[in-house]
Every structure is written in structure tokens, then in C-alpha cells.
Amino acid sequence: MSDPWWRGAAIYQLYIRSFADSGGDGIGDLAGMRARLGYLRDIGADAVWVNPWYVSPMVDGGYDVADYRDIDPVFGTLADAEDYIREAHRHRLRVIVDMVPNHCSSSHPWFRAALAAGPGSAERARFIFRPGKGTNGELPPNDWVSGFGGPAWTRVTEVDSRPGEWYLHLFAAEQPDFNWENPEVRSEFHDILRFWLDRDVDGFRVDAADTLVKDPALPDMADLPAGAPSPQRGQAASHEVFRGWRRILAAYPGDRVLIGEIWLDLHDRAAYHAPDELHTSFSFDLIRHPWSAPAMRQVIDATLKSATTTGAPPTWLLGNHDVTRVVTRYGRGDTRLVPDVQAADIPTDHALGTRRARAAALLTLALPGSVCIYQGDELGLWEVENIPADRLQDPVWEASGHADRGRDGCRVPMPWSGAAAPFGFSPDGAAAEPWLPQPAAWRDLTVAAQDSDPASTLSLYRDALRIRAEAGLGGGPMTWLQTERGALAFSRPGGLACAVNLSGHPEKLTALARHREVLLASAPLEGSPDDGRLLPPDTAVWLRTV
Ligand code: NOJ
């Protein structure tokens, strides 16, 4: 039997709001996505993960879900989504939808009912309501802070107009956390999973998968001993949740996948990879480590070792809709991901960042496992760091008291064609501007501009994904080749090797890997075939070794 597809897939992360706007309202939609299915197929994607498309007030880009069984009208209808899934399958693309189980929207009927029903009710027991501390309950139940800034508790006004209980929200106040100790919550999500599996989705990306269950004592952070595990994450009872989900997926034909979004360290993340829990989770570690050979090698080794132990393949990535674009990160002095609040004034060299991002693409696409490509990274888009404050949409901006500009800079709509905004994102003569402004300089990065240029980043991704598929690089072992400290080289089955130069000086190619042919290079090589080709700094190559 062949391996399930998700063990070595190329997954395209599609941020629906910014992909393609068919209606001209400046917001991407399902019809736009459908019209561009050929683009994804043409790049060489095996699957598409679509960010939340459900009915939502869009306080947090759709991660505040008001109805898990319907599509937000700004994106289309449920029939459009069904149509998209069918059409994607016709294009031989699997469809992964985003599942958001930690919290819903404060507009969700369950939360409205909880507010109306009052303290002690069965409706409130679906969420985490507590009386406040202090003489009149005026202080939050504990000292937890929301991931977006500010307290993780909001006090409600009861139906008699008095200030009442507090509810927990690990994210925005408009995103109340569910109480996963409550069987009603568990069975509701079983039903939601079946709803989408019945519509033939191939899997789920599980949002904030490690935070569903909290320590029931809700202890103050300040009281925890140093190094104590977080009471908000990784609780033992959350594993039982995913065992239930896995059984539901297993009852459907074909290979369906659960991919966890878990920002824990590798060891704690691996705990979710038991054979009967999540199939895989995102390997965020490349993002968190600097562009340096020893750091990359250590991350790759640790990730592959963990994959061997748990049997869950890695799902590599260089970016997503929550982090600074890879071109920008790698164009900075410190190439690790830093919180945006610190990033505001860091000088960035886009040319250097692009060069490294291209090399990093060849590195990650050569590794065994699945890989997730964030929309626009295949074009080399950079973080848009100068969005005017009055256009910012991410709740982080307000919740941080304007200290952190948030994540809008990596969510700017795709440039498809043309010499000026909206760059084909919206139809010609559209009534509205794109929901976030696109930089004028993106005219050189449009799909149309890169399409037939063999040296473009788009062509590099396409070529790499084609070779990756032909050579079956998603599976099989990798073996490190001996190199100088600043370089990495490894061989893959089928006579392929990848070499990356992360040092500040050129490296002799033959010294990195014996080879017959250079298949793909992220930048032109130096030197001549006679004197020996040189791999310049911040460059990667794929080599044919036999
Ligand atoms: C992770 C999502 O990727 C992010 O965009 C969202 O804000 C939080 N989870 C809360 O749902």
C-alpha cells in the first residue's frame, strides 16, 4: 500500500481574503479561488489549506466563527464551497479546511444564549465563566493575559444590567473560549467535523490545537514555580479530544488528515503525534531559528528524529498568515522571528532577504515530509511594513494599545498582473480598493511578470515542486554530507543532493557534493566549469549525483 498523501505533500496555504476577488469589493472570495485553481495545480501543489471561510464578524480574520456550518457571505455561499471542493478534486488538489475549536465568536448563538441565560446555566457551562475577585467581583478571576495583549477575561453585563461574571478568551474579547470539559462541546465539534467530511474535505488544520483544555484550577501565572508547564496548553485531557477526532476521520474512506497548529517546543508538540491523535503538526522551528547552518541542521535533525520516534511526518514551512514574511525576516540582521512590536524599526534588505528566501525554499523543498507554502511566498512577496495606521485590521493593533502593528503586513492581497494596484486581484474597474493596500513595487512581482521568466521565484518554486514530485522527495531518508561549518549538504534517494551555502563566502561546489549536473540553483553560480564552480553565499542548489 502506498503512503498516505499527507506524508509528503506540497500544501498551498490560501488566505482567502487576499487571494482573488471576483466581485470587486476588494475582498477575496470563493469564485476568485475557483477561477484560479489552475494556478495552484500549475505550481505543483498537491493540496490547498484554506484559512477560515465560515460566517464571522471578522474581528480576527475569520478565526472568530459565528456559524461553523456555513460560509460568510463576503466569500460566497455554502454551495460555492461545495463546488470549490468538487472542482479542486477535479484538479487533483486535496482540500484542507481550517477548524477553530478553542473559541468561537461572541456572535455565535451559543455565546449569545450563554449571556442571556445567566450564571450557573447549562448555556454558560459551554464556555469558561467565573465570578470575579475583589469585594464586588470587579477583578478578573486570574492574571492570565490574552495572546493579543490585555487581560484574557472580560466582564459581562447581566440581563438585569448589573456587572456580572467574567468569561475567558485566550485571544480577542470577541473570541470566547469553549469549555472542552463539557461533553456538549465535544459532541458539537464531532458533528461539525462530519458536516465537512460529508462535503468531502480531505482534512483539517486545527487552530490552537494545544490550548483547548485548560488546567481546571485556572491558577494565577504569578503563583507558578519557574519552569512549570503552562496551565493554558498541553493539558493531558486535550489528547482525548483528538483521539475522538481521529476516530471520526478514520470512519471516512481515503486518507484524511489532522494537522495541528501547536506553538510548543518539539518535545511537547510530539506528544500530540501519538498514532491515534493528530497525523502531523506544523514544524515552526525553522522560523524560530536564525539563518545559520548549525541552527538549521540542529532543527532538521531534531525534527526528523522526532518524526522517526512518533511516526508523524514533519510539515515544514517558512511562513504563514501570522508571522513576518520570510523575505523580510531573512533581510534583517537578526533573522529569527521577533514579535512585531520589536520589529517596527529594524532595517531590512529585501534583496538579501529574497536571496536567502529562495535558498531556504530549495532547502525545505528538498527535505523529507510535507511542506506548506504560504500564499505569496512563491512570488517572493515581502512584509508590507508601512500600511497606514487607519487601514490596519488586525485586532493586535488595538489590543496592544498601538504598540504592535500586528499581522496585516503578511496578509496583503496577491498581485496577479498589471502595472498598478489592484494588480489583477480585483476585476478591472472594481468599486472598492483591496482591503489592504498593495505596494506599487509589487508590479515586478506579479504572477504575470514572473510567469515566463525562468529566473523568477515563481519559476524556482514550480521547478522545485516538479522535481520534488518526480523524485518522490516527500518520502525516504536524507543523509548529511560532510561540509565546512557554514554550509549544509545532504543527499536524497534517487541520486539527488541539496547544498546550501549559509556562510559569508563562496564554497567550492564539488567540495560540498560530488555531482554530475546542477539541476536547479537559487542564484547564478560563480566560477567556470573548468576552474570549478562556486556556490555563492546565501545560495542553494539541487544536484544530480549519479
Ligand atoms: C492561530 C491563527 O493562525 C491566528 O491567525 C489566530 O489569530 C489565532 N490562532 C486565534 O484563532
Coordinates of N, CA and C in Angstrom, one line a residue, residues 4 6-7 239-250 255-258 269-281 306-313:
P4 N 0.1 7.4 2.8 CA -0.9 8.4 2.6 C -0.3 9.7 2.0
W6 N -0.6 12.8 2.7 CA -0.2 13.9 3.6 C 1.2 13.6 4.2
R7 N 1.8 12.5 3.9 CA 3.2 12.3 4.5 C 4.2 13.0 3.7
H239 N -5.6 15.4 24.8 CA -5.3 14.3 23.9 C -6.5 13.4 23.6
E240 N -7.3 13.3 24.6 CA -8.6 12.5 24.4 C -9.4 13.1 23.3
V241 N -9.4 14.5 23.3 CA -10.2 15.1 22.2 C -9.8 14.7 20.9
F242 N -8.5 14.7 20.6 CA -8.0 14.3 19.3 C -8.2 12.8 19.0
R243 N -8.1 12.0 20.0 CA -8.4 10.6 19.8 C -9.8 10.4 19.2
G244 N -10.7 11.2 19.7 CA -12.1 11.2 19.2 C -12.2 11.6 17.8
W245 N -11.5 12.7 17.5 CA -11.5 13.3 16.1 C -10.9 12.3 15.1
R246 N -9.8 11.6 15.6 CA -9.1 10.7 14.7 C -10.0 9.6 14.3
R247 N -10.8 9.1 15.3 CA -11.8 8.0 15.0 C -12.8 8.5 14.0
I248 N -13.2 9.7 14.1 CA -14.2 10.2 13.1 C -13.6 10.2 11.7
L249 N -12.4 10.7 11.6 CA -11.8 10.8 10.2 C -11.6 9.4 9.7
A250 N -11.2 8.4 10.6 CA -10.9 7.1 10.1 C -12.2 6.4 9.6
D255 N -7.6 8.9 2.8 CA -6.7 9.3 3.8 C -7.0 10.8 4.1
R256 N -7.7 11.0 5.3 CA -8.0 12.4 5.7 C -7.0 12.8 6.8
V257 N -6.7 14.0 6.9 CA -5.6 14.4 7.8 C -6.0 15.5 8.8
L258 N -5.4 15.4 10.0 CA -5.5 16.4 11.0 C -4.1 17.0 11.2
R269 N 5.2 19.2 21.5 CA 4.4 19.0 20.3 C 4.2 17.6 19.9
A270 N 5.3 16.8 20.0 CA 5.3 15.4 19.6 C 4.3 14.6 20.4
A271 N 4.0 15.1 21.6 CA 3.0 14.4 22.5 C 1.7 14.2 21.7
Y272 N 1.4 15.1 20.8 CA 0.1 15.1 20.1 C 0.2 14.2 18.9
H273 N 1.3 13.6 18.6 CA 1.5 12.8 17.5 C 1.4 11.3 17.8
A274 N 0.8 10.9 18.9 CA 0.5 9.5 19.1 C -0.2 8.9 17.9
P275 N -0.1 7.6 17.7 CA -0.7 7.1 16.5 C -2.2 7.3 16.4
D276 N -2.8 7.6 17.5 CA -4.3 7.8 17.4 C -4.7 9.2 17.7
E277 N -3.7 10.2 17.5 CA -4.1 11.6 17.7 C -3.9 12.3 16.3
L278 N -3.2 13.5 16.4 CA -3.0 14.3 15.2 C -2.1 13.5 14.2
H279 N -2.3 13.7 12.9 CA -1.4 13.0 12.0 C -0.1 13.7 11.9
T280 N -0.1 15.0 12.0 CA 1.1 15.8 11.9 C 0.8 17.2 12.5
S281 N 1.8 18.0 12.7 CA 1.6 19.4 13.1 C 2.7 20.2 12.4
S306 N 12.4 13.2 15.8 CA 11.1 13.2 16.5 C 10.1 12.5 15.5
A307 N 10.2 12.7 14.2 CA 9.3 12.1 13.2 C 9.5 10.6 13.2
T308 N 10.8 10.2 13.4 CA 11.0 8.7 13.4 C 10.4 8.1 14.7
T309 N 10.5 8.8 15.8 CA 10.0 8.2 17.0 C 8.5 8.2 17.0
T310 N 7.8 9.2 16.5 CA 6.4 9.2 16.6 C 5.7 8.7 15.4
G311 N 6.4 8.6 14.3 CA 5.8 8.1 13.1 C 5.0 9.2 12.3
A312 N 5.0 10.5 12.9 CA 4.3 11.6 12.3 C 5.3 12.4 11.4
P313 N 5.0 12.6 10.1 CA 6.0 13.3 9.3 C 6.0 14.7 9.7

